[in-house]
mmCIF file of N, CA and C in Angstrom:
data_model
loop_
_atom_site.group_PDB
_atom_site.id
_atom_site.type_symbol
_atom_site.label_atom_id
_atom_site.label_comp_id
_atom_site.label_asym_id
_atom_site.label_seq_id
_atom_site.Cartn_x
_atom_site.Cartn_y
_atom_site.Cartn_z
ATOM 1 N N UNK A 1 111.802 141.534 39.895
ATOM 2 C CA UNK A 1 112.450 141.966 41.124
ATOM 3 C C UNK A 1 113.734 141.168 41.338
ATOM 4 N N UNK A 2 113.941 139.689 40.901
ATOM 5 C CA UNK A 2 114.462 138.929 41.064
ATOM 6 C C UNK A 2 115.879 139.500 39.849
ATOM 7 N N UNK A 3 115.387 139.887 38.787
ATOM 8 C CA UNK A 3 116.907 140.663 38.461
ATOM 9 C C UNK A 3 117.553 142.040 38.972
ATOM 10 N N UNK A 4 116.867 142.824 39.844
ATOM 11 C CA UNK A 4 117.163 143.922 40.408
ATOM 12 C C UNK A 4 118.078 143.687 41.224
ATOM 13 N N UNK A 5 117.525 142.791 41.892
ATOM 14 C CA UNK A 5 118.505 142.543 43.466
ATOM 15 C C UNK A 5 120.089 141.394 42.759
ATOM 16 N N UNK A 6 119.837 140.813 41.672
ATOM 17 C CA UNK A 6 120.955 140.328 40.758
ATOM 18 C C UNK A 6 122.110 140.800 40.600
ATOM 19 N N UNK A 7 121.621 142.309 39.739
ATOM 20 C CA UNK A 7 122.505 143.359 39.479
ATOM 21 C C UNK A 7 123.402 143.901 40.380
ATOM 22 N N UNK A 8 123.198 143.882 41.511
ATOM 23 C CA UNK A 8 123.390 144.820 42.355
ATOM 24 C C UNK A 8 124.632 143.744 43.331
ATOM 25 N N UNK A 9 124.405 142.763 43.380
ATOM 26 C CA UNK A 9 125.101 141.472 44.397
ATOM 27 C C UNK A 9 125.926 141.105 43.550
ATOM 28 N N UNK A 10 127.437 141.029 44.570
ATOM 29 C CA UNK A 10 128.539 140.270 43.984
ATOM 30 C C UNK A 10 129.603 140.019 44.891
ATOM 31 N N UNK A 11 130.362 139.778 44.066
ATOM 32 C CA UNK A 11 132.031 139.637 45.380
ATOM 33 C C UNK A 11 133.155 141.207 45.321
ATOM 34 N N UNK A 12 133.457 141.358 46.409
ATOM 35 C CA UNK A 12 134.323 142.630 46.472
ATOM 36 C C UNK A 12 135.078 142.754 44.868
ATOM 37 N N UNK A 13 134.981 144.073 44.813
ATOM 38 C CA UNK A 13 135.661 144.487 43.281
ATOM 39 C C UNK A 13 134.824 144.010 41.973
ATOM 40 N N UNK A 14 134.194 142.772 42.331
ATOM 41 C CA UNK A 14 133.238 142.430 40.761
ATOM 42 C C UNK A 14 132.646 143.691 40.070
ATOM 43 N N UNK A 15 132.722 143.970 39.216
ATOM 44 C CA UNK A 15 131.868 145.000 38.404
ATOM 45 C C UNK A 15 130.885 144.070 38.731
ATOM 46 N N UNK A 16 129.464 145.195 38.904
ATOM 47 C CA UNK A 16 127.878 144.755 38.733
ATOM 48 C C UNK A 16 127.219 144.488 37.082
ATOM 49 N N UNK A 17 126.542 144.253 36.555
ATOM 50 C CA UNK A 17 125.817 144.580 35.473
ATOM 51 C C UNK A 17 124.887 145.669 35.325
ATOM 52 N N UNK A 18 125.349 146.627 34.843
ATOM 53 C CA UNK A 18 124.130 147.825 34.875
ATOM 54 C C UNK A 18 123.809 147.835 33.614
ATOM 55 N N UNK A 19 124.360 147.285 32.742
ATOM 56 C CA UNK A 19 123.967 147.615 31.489
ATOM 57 C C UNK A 19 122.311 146.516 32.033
ATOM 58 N N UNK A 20 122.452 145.672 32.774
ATOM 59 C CA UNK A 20 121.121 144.590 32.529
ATOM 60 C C UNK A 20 120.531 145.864 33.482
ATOM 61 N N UNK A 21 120.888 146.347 34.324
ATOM 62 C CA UNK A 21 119.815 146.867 35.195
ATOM 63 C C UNK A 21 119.175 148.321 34.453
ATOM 64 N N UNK A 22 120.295 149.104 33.257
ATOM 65 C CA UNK A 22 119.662 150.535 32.334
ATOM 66 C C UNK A 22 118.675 149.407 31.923
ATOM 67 N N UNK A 23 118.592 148.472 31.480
ATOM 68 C CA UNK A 23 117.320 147.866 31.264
ATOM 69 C C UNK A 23 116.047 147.647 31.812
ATOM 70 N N UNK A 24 116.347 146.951 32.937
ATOM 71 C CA UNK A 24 115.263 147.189 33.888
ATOM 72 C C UNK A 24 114.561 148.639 34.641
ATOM 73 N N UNK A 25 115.441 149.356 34.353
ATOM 74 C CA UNK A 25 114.889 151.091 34.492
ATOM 75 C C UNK A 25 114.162 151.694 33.377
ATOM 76 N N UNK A 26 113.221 152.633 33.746
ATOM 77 C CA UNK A 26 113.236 153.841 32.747
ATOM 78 C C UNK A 26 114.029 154.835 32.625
ATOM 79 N N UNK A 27 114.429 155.385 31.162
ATOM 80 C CA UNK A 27 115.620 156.462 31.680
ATOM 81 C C UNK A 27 115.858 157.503 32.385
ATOM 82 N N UNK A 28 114.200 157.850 32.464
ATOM 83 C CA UNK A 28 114.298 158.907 34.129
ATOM 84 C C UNK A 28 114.393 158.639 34.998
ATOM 85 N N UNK A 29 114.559 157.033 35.575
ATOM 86 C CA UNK A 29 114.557 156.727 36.690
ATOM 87 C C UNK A 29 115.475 157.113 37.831
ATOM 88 N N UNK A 30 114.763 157.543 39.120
ATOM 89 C CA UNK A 30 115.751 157.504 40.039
ATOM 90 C C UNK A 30 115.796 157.297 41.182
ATOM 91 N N UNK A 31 116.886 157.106 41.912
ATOM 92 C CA UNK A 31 116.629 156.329 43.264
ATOM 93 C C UNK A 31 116.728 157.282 44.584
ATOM 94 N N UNK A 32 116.422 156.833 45.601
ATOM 95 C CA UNK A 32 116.421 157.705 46.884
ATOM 96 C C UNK A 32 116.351 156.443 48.115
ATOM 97 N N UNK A 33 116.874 157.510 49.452
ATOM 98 C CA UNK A 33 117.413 156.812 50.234
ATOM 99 C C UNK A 33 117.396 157.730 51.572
ATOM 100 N N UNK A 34 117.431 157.311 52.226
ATOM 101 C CA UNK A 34 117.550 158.591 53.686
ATOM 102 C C UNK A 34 118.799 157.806 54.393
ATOM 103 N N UNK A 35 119.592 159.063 54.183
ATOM 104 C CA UNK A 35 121.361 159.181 55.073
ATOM 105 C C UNK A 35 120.933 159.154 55.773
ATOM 106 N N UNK A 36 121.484 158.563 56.638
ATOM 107 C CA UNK A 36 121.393 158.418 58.557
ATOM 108 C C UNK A 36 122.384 159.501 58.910
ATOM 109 N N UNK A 37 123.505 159.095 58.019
ATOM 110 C CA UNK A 37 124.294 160.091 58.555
ATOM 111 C C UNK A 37 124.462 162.071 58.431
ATOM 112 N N UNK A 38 123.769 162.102 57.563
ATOM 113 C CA UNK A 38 123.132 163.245 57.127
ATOM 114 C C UNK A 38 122.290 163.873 57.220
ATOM 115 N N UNK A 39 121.114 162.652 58.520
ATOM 116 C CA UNK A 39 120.101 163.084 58.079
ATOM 117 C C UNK A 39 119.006 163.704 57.623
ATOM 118 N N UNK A 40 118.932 163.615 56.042
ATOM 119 C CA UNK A 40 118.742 163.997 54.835
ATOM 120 C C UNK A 40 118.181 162.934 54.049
ATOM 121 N N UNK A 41 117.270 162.975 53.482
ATOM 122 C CA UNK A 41 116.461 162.421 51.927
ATOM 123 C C UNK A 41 117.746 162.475 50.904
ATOM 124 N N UNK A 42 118.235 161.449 50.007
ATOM 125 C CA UNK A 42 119.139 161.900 48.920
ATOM 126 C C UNK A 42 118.387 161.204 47.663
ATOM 127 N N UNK A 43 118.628 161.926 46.673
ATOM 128 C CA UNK A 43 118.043 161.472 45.590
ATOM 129 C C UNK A 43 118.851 161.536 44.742
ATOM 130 N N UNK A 44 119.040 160.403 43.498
ATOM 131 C CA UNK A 44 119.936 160.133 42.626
ATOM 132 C C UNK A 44 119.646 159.988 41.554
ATOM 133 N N UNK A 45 120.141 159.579 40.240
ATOM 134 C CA UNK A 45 119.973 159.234 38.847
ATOM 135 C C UNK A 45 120.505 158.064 39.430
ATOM 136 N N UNK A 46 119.917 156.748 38.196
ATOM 137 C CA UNK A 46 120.380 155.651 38.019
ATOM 138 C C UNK A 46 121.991 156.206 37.947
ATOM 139 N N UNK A 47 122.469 156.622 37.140
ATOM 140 C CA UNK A 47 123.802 156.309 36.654
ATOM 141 C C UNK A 47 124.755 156.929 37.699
ATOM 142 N N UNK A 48 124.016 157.979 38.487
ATOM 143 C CA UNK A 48 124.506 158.448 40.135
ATOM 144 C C UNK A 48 124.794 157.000 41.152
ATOM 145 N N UNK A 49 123.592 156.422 40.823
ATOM 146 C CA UNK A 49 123.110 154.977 42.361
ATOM 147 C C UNK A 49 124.758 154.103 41.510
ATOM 148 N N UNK A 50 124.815 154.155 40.409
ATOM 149 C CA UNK A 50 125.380 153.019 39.648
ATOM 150 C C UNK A 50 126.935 153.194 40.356
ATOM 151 N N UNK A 51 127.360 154.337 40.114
ATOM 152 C CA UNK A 51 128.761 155.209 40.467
ATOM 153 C C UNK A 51 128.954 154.608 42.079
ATOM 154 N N UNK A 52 127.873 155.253 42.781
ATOM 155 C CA UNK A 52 128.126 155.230 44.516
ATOM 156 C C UNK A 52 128.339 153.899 44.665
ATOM 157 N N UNK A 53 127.549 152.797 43.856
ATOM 158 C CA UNK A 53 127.492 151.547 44.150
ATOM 159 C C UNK A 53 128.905 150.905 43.740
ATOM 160 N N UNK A 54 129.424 151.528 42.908
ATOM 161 C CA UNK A 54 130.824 150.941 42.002
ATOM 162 C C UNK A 54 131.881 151.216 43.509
ATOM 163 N N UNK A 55 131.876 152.605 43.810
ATOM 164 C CA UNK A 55 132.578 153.027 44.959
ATOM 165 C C UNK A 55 132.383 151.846 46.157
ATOM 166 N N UNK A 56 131.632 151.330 46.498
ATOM 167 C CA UNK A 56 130.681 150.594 47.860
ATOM 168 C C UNK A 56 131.720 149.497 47.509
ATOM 169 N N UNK A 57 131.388 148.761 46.314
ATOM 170 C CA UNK A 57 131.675 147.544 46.087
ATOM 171 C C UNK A 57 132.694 147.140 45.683
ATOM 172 N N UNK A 58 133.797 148.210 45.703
ATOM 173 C CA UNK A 58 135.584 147.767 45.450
ATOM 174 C C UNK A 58 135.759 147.485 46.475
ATOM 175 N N UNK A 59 134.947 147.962 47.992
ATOM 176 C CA UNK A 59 135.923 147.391 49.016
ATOM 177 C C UNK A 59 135.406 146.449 50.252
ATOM 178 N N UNK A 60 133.608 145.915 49.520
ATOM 179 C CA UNK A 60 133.238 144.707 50.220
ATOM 180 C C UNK A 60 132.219 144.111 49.117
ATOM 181 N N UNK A 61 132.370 142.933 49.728
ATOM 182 C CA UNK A 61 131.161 142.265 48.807
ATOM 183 C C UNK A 61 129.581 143.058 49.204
ATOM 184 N N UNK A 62 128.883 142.087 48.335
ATOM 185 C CA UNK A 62 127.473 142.891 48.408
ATOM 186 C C UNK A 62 126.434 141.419 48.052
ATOM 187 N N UNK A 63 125.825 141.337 48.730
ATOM 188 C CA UNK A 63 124.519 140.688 48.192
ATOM 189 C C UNK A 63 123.426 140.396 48.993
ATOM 190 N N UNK A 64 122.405 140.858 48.327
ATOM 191 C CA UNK A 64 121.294 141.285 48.315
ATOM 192 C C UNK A 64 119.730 140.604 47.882
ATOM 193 N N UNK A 65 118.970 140.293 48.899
ATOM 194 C CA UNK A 65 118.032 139.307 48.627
ATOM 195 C C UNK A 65 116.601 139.863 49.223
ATOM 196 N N UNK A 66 115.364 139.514 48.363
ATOM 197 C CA UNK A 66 114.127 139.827 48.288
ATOM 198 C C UNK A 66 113.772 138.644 49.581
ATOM 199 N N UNK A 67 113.051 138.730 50.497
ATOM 200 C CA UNK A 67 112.201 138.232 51.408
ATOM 201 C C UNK A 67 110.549 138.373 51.174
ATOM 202 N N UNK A 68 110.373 139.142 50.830
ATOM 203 C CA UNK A 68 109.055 139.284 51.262
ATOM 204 C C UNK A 68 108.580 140.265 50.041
ATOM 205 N N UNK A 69 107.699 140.066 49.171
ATOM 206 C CA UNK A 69 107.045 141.259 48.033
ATOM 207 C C UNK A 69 105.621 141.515 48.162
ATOM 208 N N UNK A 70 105.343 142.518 48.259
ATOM 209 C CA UNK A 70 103.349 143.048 48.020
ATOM 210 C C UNK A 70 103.557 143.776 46.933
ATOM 211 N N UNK A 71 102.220 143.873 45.633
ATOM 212 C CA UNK A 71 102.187 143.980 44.915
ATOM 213 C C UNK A 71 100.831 145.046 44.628
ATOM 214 N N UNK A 72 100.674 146.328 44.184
ATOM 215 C CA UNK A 72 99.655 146.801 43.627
ATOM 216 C C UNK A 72 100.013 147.191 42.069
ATOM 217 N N UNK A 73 98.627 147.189 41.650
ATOM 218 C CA UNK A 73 98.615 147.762 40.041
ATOM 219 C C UNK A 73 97.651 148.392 40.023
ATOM 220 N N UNK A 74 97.227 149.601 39.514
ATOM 221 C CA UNK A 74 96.432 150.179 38.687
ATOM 222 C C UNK A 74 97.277 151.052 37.208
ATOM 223 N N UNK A 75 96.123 150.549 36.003
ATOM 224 C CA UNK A 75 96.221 150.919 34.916
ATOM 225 C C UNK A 75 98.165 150.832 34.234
ATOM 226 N N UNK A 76 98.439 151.916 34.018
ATOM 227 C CA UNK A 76 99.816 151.313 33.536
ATOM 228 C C UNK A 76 100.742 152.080 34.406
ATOM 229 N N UNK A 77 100.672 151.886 36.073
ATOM 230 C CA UNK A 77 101.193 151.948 37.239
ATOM 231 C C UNK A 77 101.407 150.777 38.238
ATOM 232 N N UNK A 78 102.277 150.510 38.390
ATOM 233 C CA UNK A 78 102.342 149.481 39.840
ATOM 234 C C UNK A 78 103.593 149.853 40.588
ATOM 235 N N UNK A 79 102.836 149.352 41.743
ATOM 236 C CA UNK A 79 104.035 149.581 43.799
ATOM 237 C C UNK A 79 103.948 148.795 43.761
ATOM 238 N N UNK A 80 105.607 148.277 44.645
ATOM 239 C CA UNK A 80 106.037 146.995 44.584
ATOM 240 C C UNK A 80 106.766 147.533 46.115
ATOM 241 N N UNK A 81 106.269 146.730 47.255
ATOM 242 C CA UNK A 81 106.929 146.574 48.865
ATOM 243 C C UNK A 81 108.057 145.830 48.850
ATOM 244 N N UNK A 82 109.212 145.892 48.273
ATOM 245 C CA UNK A 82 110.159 144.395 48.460
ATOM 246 C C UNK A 82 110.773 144.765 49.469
ATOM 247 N N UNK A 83 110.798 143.730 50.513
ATOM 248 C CA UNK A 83 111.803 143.376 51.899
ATOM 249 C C UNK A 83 112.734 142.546 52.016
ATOM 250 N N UNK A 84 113.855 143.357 52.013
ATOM 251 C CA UNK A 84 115.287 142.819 51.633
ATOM 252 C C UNK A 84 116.191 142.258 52.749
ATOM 253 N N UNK A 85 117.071 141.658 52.306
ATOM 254 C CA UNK A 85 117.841 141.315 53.289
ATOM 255 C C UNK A 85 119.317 141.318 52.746
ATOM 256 N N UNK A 86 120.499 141.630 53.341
ATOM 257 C CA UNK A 86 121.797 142.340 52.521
ATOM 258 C C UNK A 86 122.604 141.281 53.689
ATOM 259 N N UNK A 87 123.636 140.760 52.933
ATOM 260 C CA UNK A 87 124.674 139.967 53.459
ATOM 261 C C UNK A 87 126.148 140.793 52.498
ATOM 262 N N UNK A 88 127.254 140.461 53.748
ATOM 263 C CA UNK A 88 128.600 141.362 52.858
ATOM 264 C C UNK A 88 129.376 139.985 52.858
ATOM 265 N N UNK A 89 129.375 138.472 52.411
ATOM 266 C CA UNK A 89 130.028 137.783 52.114
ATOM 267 C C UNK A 89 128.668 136.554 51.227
ATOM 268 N N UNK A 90 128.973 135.731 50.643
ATOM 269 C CA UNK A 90 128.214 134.971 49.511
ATOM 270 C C UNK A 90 127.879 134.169 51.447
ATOM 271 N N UNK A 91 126.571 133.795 50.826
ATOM 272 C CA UNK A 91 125.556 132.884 52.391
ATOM 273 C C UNK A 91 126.333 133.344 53.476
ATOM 274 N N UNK A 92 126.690 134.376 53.829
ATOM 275 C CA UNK A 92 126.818 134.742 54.728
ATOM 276 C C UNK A 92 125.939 134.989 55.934
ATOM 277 N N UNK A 93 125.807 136.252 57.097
ATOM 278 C CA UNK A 93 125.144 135.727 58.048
ATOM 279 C C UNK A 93 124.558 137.533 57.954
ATOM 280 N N UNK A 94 123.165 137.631 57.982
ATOM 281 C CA UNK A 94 122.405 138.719 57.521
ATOM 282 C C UNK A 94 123.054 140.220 58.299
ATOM 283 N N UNK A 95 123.582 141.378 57.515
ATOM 284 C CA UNK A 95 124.290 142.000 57.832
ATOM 285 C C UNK A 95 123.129 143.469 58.363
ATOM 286 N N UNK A 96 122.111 142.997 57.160
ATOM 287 C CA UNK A 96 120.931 144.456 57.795
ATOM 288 C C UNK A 96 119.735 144.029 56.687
ATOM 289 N N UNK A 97 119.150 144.538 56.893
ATOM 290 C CA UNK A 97 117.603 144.498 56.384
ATOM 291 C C UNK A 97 116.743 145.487 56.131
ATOM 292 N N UNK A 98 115.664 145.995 55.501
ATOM 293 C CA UNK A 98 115.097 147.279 54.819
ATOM 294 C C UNK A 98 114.104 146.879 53.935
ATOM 295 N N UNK A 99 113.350 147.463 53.662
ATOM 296 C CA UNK A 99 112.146 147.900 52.406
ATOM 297 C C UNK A 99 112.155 148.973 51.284
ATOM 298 N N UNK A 100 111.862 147.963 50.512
ATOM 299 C CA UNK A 100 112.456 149.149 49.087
ATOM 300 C C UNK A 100 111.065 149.283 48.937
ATOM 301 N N UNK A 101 110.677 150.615 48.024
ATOM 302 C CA UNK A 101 109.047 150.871 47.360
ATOM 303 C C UNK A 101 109.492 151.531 46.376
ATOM 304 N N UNK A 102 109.386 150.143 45.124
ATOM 305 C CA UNK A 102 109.595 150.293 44.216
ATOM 306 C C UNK A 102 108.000 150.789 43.034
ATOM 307 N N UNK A 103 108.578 152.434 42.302
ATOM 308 C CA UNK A 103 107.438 151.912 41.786
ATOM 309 C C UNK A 103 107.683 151.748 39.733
ATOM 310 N N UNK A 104 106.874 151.289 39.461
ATOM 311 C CA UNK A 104 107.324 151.073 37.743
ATOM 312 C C UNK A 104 106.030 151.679 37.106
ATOM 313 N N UNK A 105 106.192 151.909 36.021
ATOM 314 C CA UNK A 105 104.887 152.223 34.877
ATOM 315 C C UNK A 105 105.294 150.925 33.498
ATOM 316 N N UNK A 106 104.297 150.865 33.077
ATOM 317 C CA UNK A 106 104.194 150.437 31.710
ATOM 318 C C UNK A 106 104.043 151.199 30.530
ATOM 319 N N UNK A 107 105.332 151.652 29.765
ATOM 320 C CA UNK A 107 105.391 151.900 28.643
ATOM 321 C C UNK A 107 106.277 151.414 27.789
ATOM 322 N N UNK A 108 105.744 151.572 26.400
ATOM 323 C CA UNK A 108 106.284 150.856 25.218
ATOM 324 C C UNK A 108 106.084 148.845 25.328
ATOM 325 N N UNK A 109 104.955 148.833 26.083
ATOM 326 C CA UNK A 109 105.061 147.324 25.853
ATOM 327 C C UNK A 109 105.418 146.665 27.335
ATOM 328 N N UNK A 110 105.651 147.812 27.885
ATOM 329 C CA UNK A 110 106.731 146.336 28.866
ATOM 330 C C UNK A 110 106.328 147.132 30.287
ATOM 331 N N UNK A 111 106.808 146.450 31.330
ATOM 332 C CA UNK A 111 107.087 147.598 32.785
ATOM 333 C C UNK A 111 108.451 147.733 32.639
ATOM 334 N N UNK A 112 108.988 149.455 33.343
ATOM 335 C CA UNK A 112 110.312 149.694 34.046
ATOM 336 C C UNK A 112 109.999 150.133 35.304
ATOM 337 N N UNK A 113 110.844 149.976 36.116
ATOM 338 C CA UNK A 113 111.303 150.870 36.966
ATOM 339 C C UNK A 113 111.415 152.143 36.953
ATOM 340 N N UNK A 114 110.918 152.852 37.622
ATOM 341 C CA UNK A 114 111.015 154.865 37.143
ATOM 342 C C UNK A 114 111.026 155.150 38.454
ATOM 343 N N UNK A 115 111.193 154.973 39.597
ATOM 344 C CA UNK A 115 111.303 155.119 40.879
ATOM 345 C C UNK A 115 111.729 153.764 41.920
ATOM 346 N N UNK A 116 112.703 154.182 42.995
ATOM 347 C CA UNK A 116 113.072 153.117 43.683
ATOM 348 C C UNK A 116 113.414 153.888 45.379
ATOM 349 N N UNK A 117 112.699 153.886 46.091
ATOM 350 C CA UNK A 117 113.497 154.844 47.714
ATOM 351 C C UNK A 117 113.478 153.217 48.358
ATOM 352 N N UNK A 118 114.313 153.639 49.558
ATOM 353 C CA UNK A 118 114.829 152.475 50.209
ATOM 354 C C UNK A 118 115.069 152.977 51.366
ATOM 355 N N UNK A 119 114.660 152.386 52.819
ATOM 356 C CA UNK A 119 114.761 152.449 54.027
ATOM 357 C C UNK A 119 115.019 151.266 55.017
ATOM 358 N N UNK A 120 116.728 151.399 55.395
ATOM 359 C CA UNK A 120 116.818 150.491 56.115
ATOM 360 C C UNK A 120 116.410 150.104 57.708
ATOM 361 N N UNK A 121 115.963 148.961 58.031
ATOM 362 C CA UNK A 121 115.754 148.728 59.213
ATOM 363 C C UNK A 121 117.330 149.621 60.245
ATOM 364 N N UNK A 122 116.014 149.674 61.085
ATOM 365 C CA UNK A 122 116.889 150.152 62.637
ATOM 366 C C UNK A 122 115.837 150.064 64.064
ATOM 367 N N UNK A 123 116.658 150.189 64.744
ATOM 368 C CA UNK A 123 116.412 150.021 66.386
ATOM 369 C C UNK A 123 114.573 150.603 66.532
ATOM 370 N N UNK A 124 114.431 151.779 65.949
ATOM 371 C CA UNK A 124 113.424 152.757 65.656
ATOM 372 C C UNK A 124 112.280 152.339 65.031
ATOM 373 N N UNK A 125 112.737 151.802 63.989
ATOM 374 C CA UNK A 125 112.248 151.492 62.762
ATOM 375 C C UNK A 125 112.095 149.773 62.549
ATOM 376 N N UNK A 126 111.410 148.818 63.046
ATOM 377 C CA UNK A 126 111.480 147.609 62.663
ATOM 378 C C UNK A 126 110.897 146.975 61.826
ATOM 379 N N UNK A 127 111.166 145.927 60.807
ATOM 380 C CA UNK A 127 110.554 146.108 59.855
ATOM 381 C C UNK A 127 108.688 144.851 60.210
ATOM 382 N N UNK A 128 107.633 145.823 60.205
ATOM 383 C CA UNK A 128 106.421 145.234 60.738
ATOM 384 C C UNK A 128 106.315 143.698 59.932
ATOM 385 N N UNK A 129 105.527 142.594 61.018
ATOM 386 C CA UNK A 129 104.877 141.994 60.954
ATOM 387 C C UNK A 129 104.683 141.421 59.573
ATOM 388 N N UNK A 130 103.961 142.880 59.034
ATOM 389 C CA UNK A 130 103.280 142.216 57.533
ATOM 390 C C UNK A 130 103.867 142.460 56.456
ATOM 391 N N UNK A 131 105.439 142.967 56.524
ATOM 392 C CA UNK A 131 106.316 143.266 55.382
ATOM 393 C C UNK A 131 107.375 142.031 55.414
ATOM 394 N N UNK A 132 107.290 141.617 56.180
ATOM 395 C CA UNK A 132 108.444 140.342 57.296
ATOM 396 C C UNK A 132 107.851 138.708 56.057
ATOM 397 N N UNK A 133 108.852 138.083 55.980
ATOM 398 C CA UNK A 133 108.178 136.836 55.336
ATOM 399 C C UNK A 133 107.614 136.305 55.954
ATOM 400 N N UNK A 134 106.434 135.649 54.674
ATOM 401 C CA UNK A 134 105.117 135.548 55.147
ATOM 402 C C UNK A 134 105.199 133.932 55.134
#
């Protein structure tokens, strides 16, 4: 988890590493998200999330940190609860917060990533008690 949220964090304009993160995916993997402003479900390809994210991050920083993880597995499946926290300058001062439900399979040896949706905190929506660091 700890290289996911890696990939993704940097300083305005930095290219990210996706080549490390096509790694950490499966190649069907894909991500989803609910527009606020749309609201609408959107669903993406990695190399879709990769693009929007390239767009995001020419014109602020980004970084992005795990708080809080729950963990299930069965067989060569596992959900992963990570509760994030997003700052737009390096130790900066927490800009918003959300829960990703990530889920991965195990094949060829290893786990990927093959699914990732993400819902950020709001007024509505707070993030409970038992997703909150523990």
């Amino acid at each position: 988890m700890k290289a996911s949220y890696e990939v993704v964090s940097g300083e305005k304009g930095a290219k990210r590493q996706w080549e490390r993160d096509n790694y950490l995916h499966h190649p069907k993997a894909v991500y989803s998200y609910f527009d606020k402003k749309k609201q609408e479900q959107v669903t993406m390809t990695l190399s879709e999330f990769h693009k929007e994210t390239d767009d995001m991050v020419f014109s602020t920083a980004f970084y992005e940190k795990e708080i809080n993880r729950e963990v299930r597995v069965f067989g060569n499946m596992a959900h992963v609860w990570s509760t994030y926290e997003t700052q737009l300058e390096k130790d900066g001062k927490v800009a918003r917060r959300g829960i990703n439900s990530i889920q991965l399979i195990f094949d060829n040896n290893r786990w990927y990533i093959i699914s990732w949706t993400f819902f950020g905190e709001t007024d509505k929506h707070i993030i409970p008690k038992t997703f909150d660091r523990n």
